[in-house]
């Protein structure tokens, strides 16, 4: 029986972005309540005080709803709208930073146990990156690997509890930026200290000047971007491998009717890495075959998906807004969830099918889900236990209720900042110089990052329309997180999509066989973008600091507090960030003006807001053009007229990052490499 028959003629009661999601929504309706339907059925819009940042509930005299400019409508304690909106903004930054950073701490602990011989299965995969990290920790990178790894593990953990001094990776930022941070007193001392201090500042009766609060929020955010997140990315690369371009597929069509489907959802890659190893174990495959399946099909959701997509080419079933949809296919035996962005409703949706939702982290259990604690000392053994639970569910699958949409799309992912060196510069000239040259000569107008979540309250495909608009205007796009998955669904992560780019960008992309949108990883991997921006500065010809680059970031469908932390560390690092469709301090003009205007005077970059894809594109392209004008490169120049001063600047980069000499990026498989090999 066609399972769609029962929905025939029935109009969907509500909508969700993306055609395949809508298709699944029609499947799921009537079986169990899901987020799009909840958005629809709630009817009302979110409370404007809460949405705009002017509801305070930090003490029991509240909650106080504040109206800016109305004296009687200040908080009972007299708190102004600016103070309250800034406090709420700070709390989001602190929570977001704590999430990324606790993820970083988690992987640092796995790393520590692994290199001290207390954990099986994992090993050092990128020895050269280990040496890069050791260099920034002030260790001797030439030391014997095992000894060095132990010292790196200790130093990495110390970054979280450090009380004084500066976080080690601060030294990776452009020198001018470091000097600015020191002058402003916003260099983070230790990851935990900055998060705790910011929370303290926002509690009742402490920091009550919006300027002081918002400046402090940058210090905490920097502790995330150049601390917790960067530690997570680097240690994951050392343990599981630094990503290189890899082909894979995305969307719900990656689920398979004849296999045990196991989705890995959340953010931390160690469980998914272990599951990937266990799924290839002949013993496990045999057990799957015994129940009538051909084997185990692993598929990712959210950022855990991005992690294993980038390193192993494991397909992604869906982004944040697709987590319930994946279960509604009726074809998933188990959804393994670690931490962050897992909607409580997945446990409810799973109960309508034969699916097990299995929590594995001690930090994150879900009512109605099964809990199998992941043993970091025996990862593959733990993973096998989880897979056996999934296998046991396969015979219970009701084939008449299975509906797997056909949609899936080929993507190329794995563009770490190291890989970009090779793609654009080739193996023999690995450098950001070609990127800078192409920006200076106008072939590439600038670089835009589309990052962050997707959101059930956004109905249009803003990421997709925006990316198309940007590339058509010769802006190179990089993407992370669920935004990257959405862009993958739309086909923009494939080299063929270069045909949608403006003429000059297309020429550059076609020369190297590169997609117009580069997938740079998960949420914590936004730290890769910080390093890429620094590389552009250090390569020369585009100014001396990140705030001079024709580069900008955006999060058009931000949902999580983590996005606020990410945006704030980009702004604090000198890159403007556009949020949408709304901004969390909107109901205080004073606080919002400070973030949107005064931050530019302080940090050289500011926040902005936009609503539609067209608005975003206009704001971002204007900003890029403004930077080009400031650099004196606003008039496109043919290569032959390349300014000699710029050429000299490019010929002698200001700073050569230590990893250039280490060749730690592994092979890439793009056209340029093959051509170079042939030529050699
Ligand atoms: S701290 Fe002030 S504004 Fe906030 S809830 Fe208490 S009285 Fe109201
Ligand atoms: S991009 Fe946003 S929704 Fe997606 S996994 Fe990251 S934080 Fe969650």
XYZ file of C-alpha atoms and ligand atoms in Angstrom:
696
model
C 0.000 0.000 0.000
C 1.247 3.454 -0.823
C 1.626 5.042 2.616
C 0.848 8.415 1.054
C -2.669 7.295 0.147
C -4.091 8.164 3.531
C -2.964 11.761 3.099
C -4.356 12.115 -0.410
C -6.330 15.249 -0.951
C -5.370 16.518 2.449
C -3.768 19.937 2.326
C -0.825 20.413 4.656
C -1.914 22.404 7.643
C 1.419 24.067 7.975
C 4.634 24.598 6.088
C 8.331 24.035 6.516
C 11.231 25.193 4.371
C 12.553 22.946 1.563
C 10.448 20.754 -0.746
C 11.582 17.419 0.681
C 10.783 18.584 4.203
C 7.327 19.573 3.064
C 6.929 16.150 1.451
C 7.856 14.500 4.746
C 5.669 16.848 6.748
C 2.705 15.547 4.824
C 3.838 12.045 5.782
C 4.276 12.798 9.446
C 1.073 14.780 10.024
C -1.563 12.818 11.800
C 0.953 10.343 13.210
C 2.655 12.535 15.772
C 2.956 16.255 16.483
C 6.105 17.888 15.118
C 7.752 21.294 15.278
C 6.296 22.801 12.072
C 2.828 21.853 13.228
C 3.504 23.295 16.674
C 4.617 26.576 15.105
C 1.365 26.573 13.123
C -0.921 25.519 15.966
C 0.498 27.926 18.520
C -0.979 30.646 16.370
C 0.611 33.506 18.279
C 3.997 34.958 17.529
C 6.678 34.879 20.243
C 6.356 37.527 22.962
C 7.977 40.763 21.797
C 9.647 41.458 25.161
C 11.281 38.049 25.125
C 12.137 38.194 21.444
C 13.563 41.706 21.596
C 15.602 41.110 24.756
C 13.728 43.341 27.204
C 12.227 40.755 29.552
C 14.301 40.348 32.707
C 13.923 37.420 35.080
C 17.200 37.418 36.915
C 15.459 37.998 40.254
C 12.166 37.107 41.861
C 10.797 40.662 41.763
C 10.355 40.026 38.049
C 9.907 38.972 35.393
C 9.982 42.634 34.418
C 8.976 43.633 30.905
C 10.807 46.850 30.107
C 9.797 49.539 27.637
C 12.673 51.736 26.585
C 12.137 55.427 27.281
C 9.158 54.878 29.619
C 10.363 55.664 33.136
C 7.679 53.628 34.972
C 8.414 50.680 32.715
C 12.012 50.235 33.819
C 12.544 47.131 35.942
C 11.404 47.177 39.570
C 15.084 47.685 40.454
C 15.369 50.494 37.912
C 17.173 48.433 35.264
C 16.910 50.071 31.855
C 15.987 48.338 28.623
C 19.613 48.695 27.495
C 20.912 46.976 30.635
C 18.385 44.157 30.410
C 18.844 43.590 26.670
C 22.626 43.593 27.129
C 22.404 41.206 30.077
C 20.276 38.824 28.022
C 22.665 39.122 25.093
C 25.595 38.351 27.423
C 23.785 35.319 28.807
C 23.326 33.982 25.299
C 27.009 34.516 24.564
C 27.971 32.785 27.810
C 25.663 29.827 27.160
C 26.782 29.484 23.557
C 30.434 29.711 24.527
C 29.941 27.150 27.275
C 28.410 24.700 24.783
C 31.265 24.910 22.279
C 33.832 24.955 25.024
C 32.464 22.018 26.968
C 32.537 20.169 23.651
C 36.203 21.237 23.386
C 36.892 20.026 26.919
C 35.207 16.705 26.135
C 37.444 16.066 23.164
C 40.484 17.245 25.164
C 39.674 14.558 27.734
C 39.309 11.894 25.034
C 42.615 13.088 23.596
C 44.278 12.937 27.030
C 43.056 9.401 27.692
C 44.054 8.254 24.212
C 47.618 9.579 24.276
C 48.140 8.334 27.823
C 47.209 4.835 26.708
C 43.972 4.715 28.726
C 41.663 4.523 25.717
C 41.563 2.069 22.858
C 40.794 2.515 19.180
C 41.697 6.157 18.525
C 45.188 7.308 17.589
C 47.061 10.365 16.374
C 45.969 10.804 12.753
C 47.512 14.182 12.003
C 50.945 14.323 13.545
C 51.856 17.552 11.805
C 48.874 19.344 13.264
C 49.913 18.043 16.665
C 53.199 19.882 16.136
C 51.442 23.078 15.060
C 49.310 23.032 18.207
C 52.383 22.219 20.310
C 54.116 25.265 18.833
C 51.282 27.550 19.955
C 51.307 25.959 23.403
C 54.957 26.973 23.689
C 56.204 23.374 23.485
C 59.072 22.104 21.371
C 57.340 20.817 18.201
C 60.324 18.649 17.320
C 59.888 16.361 20.317
C 59.130 12.667 19.909
C 55.436 12.262 19.008
C 54.163 10.257 21.977
C 55.837 12.493 24.527
C 54.701 15.623 22.715
C 51.106 14.388 22.522
C 51.030 13.903 26.299
C 52.293 17.429 26.865
C 49.784 18.841 24.369
C 46.973 16.991 26.169
C 47.889 18.583 29.498
C 48.238 22.059 27.981
C 44.923 21.723 26.148
C 43.048 20.915 29.354
C 44.798 23.787 31.142
C 43.311 26.265 28.662
C 39.903 25.739 30.255
C 40.860 26.319 33.874
C 43.609 28.895 33.330
C 43.071 31.943 35.563
C 45.625 34.465 34.312
C 47.579 35.343 31.198
C 46.248 34.760 27.685
C 44.740 31.803 25.858
C 47.428 30.200 23.704
C 45.657 30.490 20.325
C 45.260 34.248 20.690
C 48.751 34.358 19.179
C 47.319 32.962 15.931
C 45.364 36.172 15.247
C 46.863 38.970 13.124
C 49.351 40.976 15.182
C 47.381 44.192 14.856
C 44.257 42.447 16.174
C 46.132 41.019 19.136
C 47.415 44.504 19.975
C 43.865 45.897 19.774
C 42.533 43.213 22.113
C 45.311 43.889 24.618
C 44.662 47.614 24.492
C 40.925 47.044 25.064
C 41.523 44.522 27.844
C 39.467 41.795 26.156
C 42.082 39.083 25.735
C 40.537 35.978 27.313
C 42.453 34.546 30.266
C 40.920 31.099 30.472
C 37.823 29.621 28.843
C 35.893 28.797 32.013
C 36.870 32.027 33.734
C 35.390 34.188 30.968
C 32.120 32.249 30.878
C 31.709 32.358 34.657
C 32.642 36.030 34.907
C 30.142 37.003 32.224
C 27.362 35.130 34.000
C 28.327 36.830 37.260
C 28.199 40.257 35.594
C 24.621 39.564 34.466
C 23.218 38.464 37.807
C 21.084 40.851 39.828
C 22.833 44.027 40.907
C 26.246 43.588 39.267
C 27.267 45.115 35.905
C 24.585 47.663 35.009
C 26.171 49.608 32.176
C 25.268 48.218 28.762
C 28.635 49.334 27.342
C 30.607 47.463 29.960
C 28.404 44.370 29.581
C 28.624 44.255 25.801
C 32.379 44.777 25.791
C 32.722 41.933 28.291
C 30.612 39.732 26.015
C 33.350 39.982 23.399
C 35.985 38.696 25.804
C 33.884 35.604 26.499
C 33.087 35.091 22.826
C 36.788 35.294 21.960
C 37.381 32.607 24.590
C 35.007 30.491 22.520
C 36.274 31.231 19.001
C 39.995 31.340 19.718
C 39.659 28.980 22.699
C 37.033 26.290 23.208
C 35.915 25.977 19.588
C 39.414 26.150 18.157
C 40.642 23.560 20.651
C 37.758 21.285 19.648
C 38.546 21.623 15.954
C 42.290 21.153 16.300
C 42.167 18.196 18.685
C 39.505 16.482 16.566
C 41.699 16.939 13.506
C 44.692 15.472 15.318
C 42.687 12.451 16.497
C 40.377 11.833 13.559
C 42.189 13.522 10.675
C 42.176 16.986 9.138
C 39.471 17.083 6.462
C 40.353 17.124 2.785
C 37.837 17.463 -0.049
C 35.629 14.433 -0.176
C 32.541 13.471 -2.160
C 29.368 12.461 -0.358
C 25.594 12.836 -0.496
C 23.055 14.735 1.582
C 19.312 14.659 2.242
C 16.804 12.103 3.459
C 17.258 9.966 0.356
C 20.546 8.678 1.812
C 18.549 6.338 4.071
C 18.346 2.804 2.693
C 15.435 0.384 2.678
C 17.605 -2.723 2.801
C 19.963 -1.689 5.583
C 19.894 -0.991 9.299
C 19.743 2.822 9.296
C 21.513 4.502 12.189
C 21.549 8.291 12.363
C 24.172 10.127 14.405
C 22.900 13.438 15.735
C 24.398 16.204 17.840
C 27.882 17.675 17.803
C 30.687 15.569 19.209
C 32.364 13.291 16.670
C 33.955 10.651 18.907
C 30.816 8.517 19.226
C 30.123 8.743 15.499
C 33.765 7.919 14.708
C 33.526 4.810 16.883
C 30.199 3.851 15.282
C 31.765 4.213 11.832
C 34.561 1.852 12.873
C 32.181 -0.641 14.471
C 29.804 -0.584 11.485
C 32.600 -2.009 9.330
C 33.331 -4.844 11.740
C 32.590 -8.174 9.960
C 30.990 -9.516 13.131
C 28.504 -6.608 13.226
C 27.806 -6.858 9.492
C 27.080 -10.563 9.944
C 24.672 -9.798 12.779
C 22.882 -7.264 10.576
C 22.670 -9.806 7.761
C 21.219 -12.364 10.144
C 18.167 -10.155 10.653
C 17.755 -9.646 6.903
C 19.631 -6.376 6.354
C 22.569 -5.886 4.013
C 24.587 -4.052 6.648
C 24.665 -0.833 8.635
C 23.971 2.506 6.960
C 25.253 5.400 9.060
C 23.887 8.847 8.268
C 24.454 12.171 9.997
C 22.162 14.860 11.362
C 23.251 18.373 12.413
C 26.901 18.934 13.270
C 27.850 15.386 14.272
C 26.828 14.713 10.683
C 29.090 17.484 9.415
C 32.030 16.100 11.385
C 31.821 12.615 9.875
C 30.853 13.948 6.456
C 34.049 16.031 6.351
C 36.352 13.244 7.497
C 34.746 10.021 6.282
C 32.313 10.993 3.543
C 29.455 9.547 5.616
C 26.222 10.936 4.123
C 24.098 13.505 5.910
C 20.424 12.662 6.263
C 19.440 16.105 7.411
C 19.946 19.397 9.156
C 18.326 20.651 12.362
C 14.886 21.069 10.753
C 15.012 17.521 9.383
C 15.627 15.557 12.590
C 11.960 14.619 13.059
C 11.566 14.059 9.320
C 14.344 11.449 9.318
C 12.449 9.457 11.949
C 9.176 9.893 10.076
C 10.574 7.871 7.179
C 9.893 4.853 9.387
C 13.217 3.489 8.160
C 15.520 4.506 11.010
C 16.347 1.797 13.528
C 18.226 4.052 15.918
C 19.025 7.723 16.305
C 22.169 8.123 18.393
C 22.277 11.525 20.047
C 25.174 13.141 21.875
C 24.801 16.838 22.808
C 23.231 20.075 21.505
C 20.406 20.789 19.043
C 18.594 17.536 19.758
C 14.903 18.347 20.039
C 13.154 16.593 22.894
C 10.415 15.674 20.439
C 12.634 13.126 18.660
C 11.897 10.722 21.511
C 8.153 11.223 20.968
C 8.360 10.834 17.191
C 10.494 7.695 17.568
C 7.847 6.116 19.803
C 5.401 6.276 16.897
C 7.735 3.912 15.025
C 10.088 1.057 15.865
C 12.980 3.486 16.359
C 15.225 3.759 19.403
C 16.531 7.182 20.342
C 19.723 6.424 22.242
C 21.399 9.058 24.396
C 25.098 8.431 25.014
C 26.368 11.458 26.925
C 26.232 11.699 30.701
C 25.337 15.355 30.192
C 22.287 14.807 28.018
C 19.547 12.310 28.731
C 16.049 12.599 27.264
C 12.842 11.402 28.869
C 11.492 8.507 26.835
C 14.847 7.740 25.198
C 17.133 4.805 25.915
C 20.453 5.663 27.599
C 23.584 3.694 26.736
C 26.526 5.545 28.314
C 29.457 5.800 25.942
C 32.655 4.417 27.445
C 35.488 6.618 26.174
C 38.030 4.023 27.231
C 36.487 1.406 24.946
C 34.860 3.380 22.117
C 34.353 0.592 19.584
C 33.015 -1.834 22.201
C 30.511 0.826 23.252
C 29.628 1.490 19.636
C 28.986 -2.209 19.019
C 26.587 -2.325 21.943
C 24.683 0.602 20.425
C 24.654 -0.968 16.955
C 23.349 -4.246 18.361
C 20.378 -2.359 19.785
C 19.787 -0.869 16.325
C 20.081 -4.270 14.646
C 17.539 -5.745 17.059
C 15.028 -3.125 15.865
C 15.326 -3.971 12.159
C 12.895 -6.943 12.218
C 10.342 -4.663 13.916
C 10.354 -2.192 11.012
C 6.858 -1.924 9.505
C 7.561 -1.911 5.772
C 4.096 -0.581 4.989
C 4.935 2.610 6.883
C 8.331 3.195 5.311
C 8.593 6.238 3.099
C 12.072 7.360 2.077
C 12.012 10.373 -0.230
C 14.128 10.007 -3.323
C 15.863 13.344 -2.863
C 19.582 13.262 -2.293
C 22.319 15.453 -3.665
C 26.016 14.983 -4.375
C 28.303 17.322 -2.491
C 32.012 17.953 -2.072
C 32.852 18.793 1.546
C 36.035 18.929 3.602
C 37.432 22.392 2.936
C 39.558 22.910 6.000
C 41.580 26.123 5.950
C 44.655 24.025 5.202
C 42.972 22.479 2.164
C 42.164 25.901 0.762
C 45.903 26.580 0.614
C 46.310 23.648 -1.740
C 43.228 24.119 -3.834
C 44.015 27.658 -4.707
C 47.779 27.520 -4.611
C 48.434 23.963 -5.758
C 50.766 21.529 -4.068
C 53.877 23.389 -5.110
C 52.661 26.879 -4.265
C 50.367 26.128 -1.327
C 49.320 29.577 -0.255
C 46.439 32.015 0.069
C 48.230 34.217 -2.442
C 46.050 33.209 -5.425
C 42.927 33.968 -3.373
C 44.248 37.386 -2.387
C 45.361 38.076 -5.965
C 41.944 37.202 -7.314
C 40.301 39.457 -4.748
C 42.648 42.314 -5.562
C 42.164 41.970 -9.313
C 38.394 41.810 -8.804
C 37.758 38.318 -10.130
C 36.543 37.476 -6.642
C 34.633 40.391 -5.115
C 35.076 39.130 -1.575
C 34.384 36.256 0.786
C 31.126 35.625 2.640
C 30.459 33.059 5.337
C 26.939 31.644 5.644
C 26.864 29.839 8.957
C 24.595 28.583 11.661
C 21.291 26.918 12.096
C 18.078 26.497 10.221
C 14.914 27.494 12.002
C 11.286 26.301 11.980
C 10.072 29.885 12.085
C 11.804 30.716 8.815
C 9.817 29.402 5.878
C 11.900 30.552 2.935
C 15.137 28.993 1.793
C 17.104 32.090 2.785
C 20.471 30.304 2.805
C 20.011 29.031 -0.717
C 18.675 32.220 -2.274
C 21.333 34.282 -0.527
C 24.178 32.005 -1.633
C 22.952 32.125 -5.233
C 22.808 35.904 -5.116
C 26.292 36.157 -3.613
C 28.016 33.815 -6.031
C 26.256 35.460 -8.972
C 27.941 38.644 -7.757
C 31.345 36.917 -7.698
C 31.465 36.513 -3.924
C 33.108 33.264 -2.822
C 30.965 31.616 -0.136
C 32.125 29.431 2.741
C 29.597 27.607 4.910
C 29.379 25.621 8.128
C 26.762 23.905 10.268
C 23.205 23.308 9.161
C 23.459 26.188 6.698
C 26.050 24.103 4.835
C 23.713 21.096 4.808
C 20.887 23.212 3.382
C 23.199 24.544 0.686
C 24.249 20.966 -0.040
C 20.606 19.906 -0.454
C 20.239 22.647 -3.055
C 23.253 21.419 -5.026
C 25.509 24.375 -4.248
C 28.299 22.260 -2.753
C 29.130 20.605 -6.045
C 31.697 21.850 -8.569
C 28.930 21.885 -11.211
C 27.234 24.713 -9.297
C 30.086 26.952 -10.443
C 27.884 27.557 -13.490
C 25.678 29.716 -11.224
C 28.583 31.982 -10.330
C 29.339 35.327 -11.925
C 31.685 35.146 -14.877
C 34.942 36.021 -13.145
C 34.331 33.844 -10.074
C 33.323 31.003 -12.385
C 36.651 31.251 -14.229
C 38.544 30.905 -10.954
C 36.395 28.003 -9.738
C 36.522 26.115 -13.010
C 40.297 26.397 -13.122
C 40.532 24.447 -9.878
C 37.364 22.325 -10.080
C 35.981 23.824 -6.914
C 32.362 24.391 -5.792
C 31.237 28.015 -5.367
C 30.297 27.241 -1.751
C 33.026 25.659 0.359
C 31.836 23.440 3.211
C 34.208 24.183 6.094
C 32.627 21.959 8.730
C 30.557 22.035 11.883
C 29.743 24.871 14.295
C 33.028 24.609 16.204
C 34.760 24.678 12.817
C 33.865 28.327 12.440
C 37.257 28.608 14.109
C 38.672 27.405 10.763
C 37.236 30.555 9.203
C 39.067 32.678 11.798
C 42.332 31.059 10.725
C 41.501 31.430 7.024
C 40.829 35.159 7.542
C 44.102 35.485 9.423
C 45.880 33.727 6.574
C 44.419 36.228 4.124
C 45.752 39.089 6.256
C 49.150 37.491 6.749
C 49.488 36.685 3.055
C 49.439 40.404 2.347
C 47.871 42.868 -0.047
C 44.535 43.127 1.783
C 45.395 45.259 4.782
C 46.844 44.461 8.148
C 43.880 43.225 10.088
C 40.701 41.203 9.614
C 38.577 44.372 9.710
C 40.191 45.499 6.443
C 39.338 42.349 4.484
C 36.445 42.341 2.006
C 34.869 39.538 4.016
C 31.646 39.260 5.997
C 29.650 36.611 7.845
C 25.962 35.959 8.361
C 23.545 33.640 10.151
C 20.211 34.184 8.372
C 18.262 31.585 10.350
C 20.046 31.651 13.683
C 18.330 29.591 16.333
C 20.828 28.523 18.985
C 22.574 30.696 21.587
C 25.755 29.276 20.096
C 25.149 31.366 16.987
C 25.214 34.527 19.128
C 28.563 33.495 20.597
C 29.930 32.744 17.126
C 28.704 36.030 15.684
C 30.168 37.940 18.603
C 33.614 36.375 18.247
C 33.649 37.214 14.552
C 32.692 40.819 15.274
C 35.293 40.987 18.049
C 37.836 39.609 15.580
C 37.030 42.314 13.030
C 34.492 40.674 10.686
C 31.001 42.179 10.401
C 28.128 39.743 10.977
C 24.553 39.976 9.697
C 21.887 38.166 11.707
C 18.332 37.440 10.698
C 15.448 37.416 10.560
C 15.656 39.266 13.877
C 18.184 40.404 16.454
C 18.100 39.530 20.161
C 18.415 43.109 21.511
C 15.976 44.698 19.073
C 13.657 46.172 21.726
C 16.439 48.316 23.121
C 17.512 50.845 20.544
C 20.337 51.946 22.833
C 21.920 48.496 23.208
C 21.319 47.675 19.544
C 22.912 50.935 18.382
C 25.937 50.130 20.480
C 26.330 46.718 18.813
C 25.465 48.015 15.334
C 27.486 51.253 15.383
C 29.751 51.814 18.377
C 31.260 48.321 18.047
C 32.660 49.452 14.694
C 34.633 52.205 16.419
C 35.860 49.809 19.076
C 36.451 46.546 17.197
C 36.459 47.711 13.571
C 33.374 45.568 12.909
C 29.736 45.570 13.906
C 26.535 43.565 13.943
C 23.791 44.090 11.360
C 20.352 42.628 10.767
C 18.483 41.638 7.598
C 15.202 39.824 6.926
C 15.070 38.382 3.413
C 17.712 36.823 1.175
C 17.688 39.968 -0.983
C 18.245 42.184 2.086
C 21.098 39.987 3.240
C 22.774 40.019 -0.150
C 22.463 43.793 -0.462
C 23.884 44.441 3.009
C 26.736 41.979 2.548
C 27.739 43.104 -0.927
C 27.632 46.750 0.181
C 29.966 45.962 3.074
C 32.345 44.065 0.818
C 32.384 46.970 -1.644
C 33.028 49.414 1.192
C 36.093 47.380 2.244
C 37.295 47.176 -1.347
C 37.024 50.933 -1.621
C 38.985 51.439 1.592
C 41.701 49.164 0.220
C 41.729 51.027 -3.093
C 40.712 47.932 -5.050
C 37.160 48.937 -5.867
C 37.797 49.229 -9.590
C 38.284 45.777 -11.152
C 41.710 45.572 -12.736
C 42.816 43.117 -15.390
C 45.682 40.979 -14.185
C 48.168 42.636 -16.487
C 47.698 45.962 -14.721
C 48.277 44.426 -11.333
C 49.582 47.117 -9.035
C 53.293 46.611 -8.279
C 52.964 47.660 -4.662
C 50.309 44.995 -4.210
C 52.456 42.487 -6.025
C 55.367 43.252 -3.696
C 53.095 42.929 -0.688
C 51.969 39.532 -1.912
C 55.480 38.400 -2.769
C 56.605 38.916 0.803
C 53.868 37.835 3.184
C 54.004 39.579 6.549
C 53.788 36.450 8.609
C 54.141 32.873 7.512
C 52.137 30.700 9.846
C 54.155 27.792 11.152
C 51.893 25.192 9.581
C 52.918 26.246 6.072
C 56.215 24.465 6.418
C 54.737 21.364 7.947
C 52.688 20.052 5.048
C 50.045 18.761 7.419
C 47.100 18.828 5.128
C 47.221 15.519 3.318
C 46.357 15.005 -0.302
C 43.542 16.767 -2.082
C 41.775 15.272 -5.021
C 40.762 18.248 -7.001
C 41.446 18.911 -10.625
C 44.418 21.130 -9.992
C 46.244 18.352 -8.166
C 45.683 15.886 -10.958
C 46.894 18.399 -13.521
C 49.980 19.168 -11.511
C 50.711 15.498 -11.114
C 50.390 14.976 -14.849
C 52.675 17.934 -15.495
C 55.222 16.570 -13.031
S 16.769 42.353 38.266
Fe 15.480 44.178 38.167
S 14.618 44.132 36.094
Fe 15.405 42.089 36.522
S 13.709 40.919 37.323
Fe 14.788 41.763 39.087
S 13.750 43.713 39.477
Fe 13.139 43.084 37.425
S 24.130 24.865 12.899
Fe 22.751 25.453 14.550
S 21.107 23.937 14.408
Fe 22.760 23.139 13.212
S 23.795 21.806 14.592
Fe 24.838 23.792 14.684
S 23.892 24.922 16.333
Fe 22.589 23.172 15.842
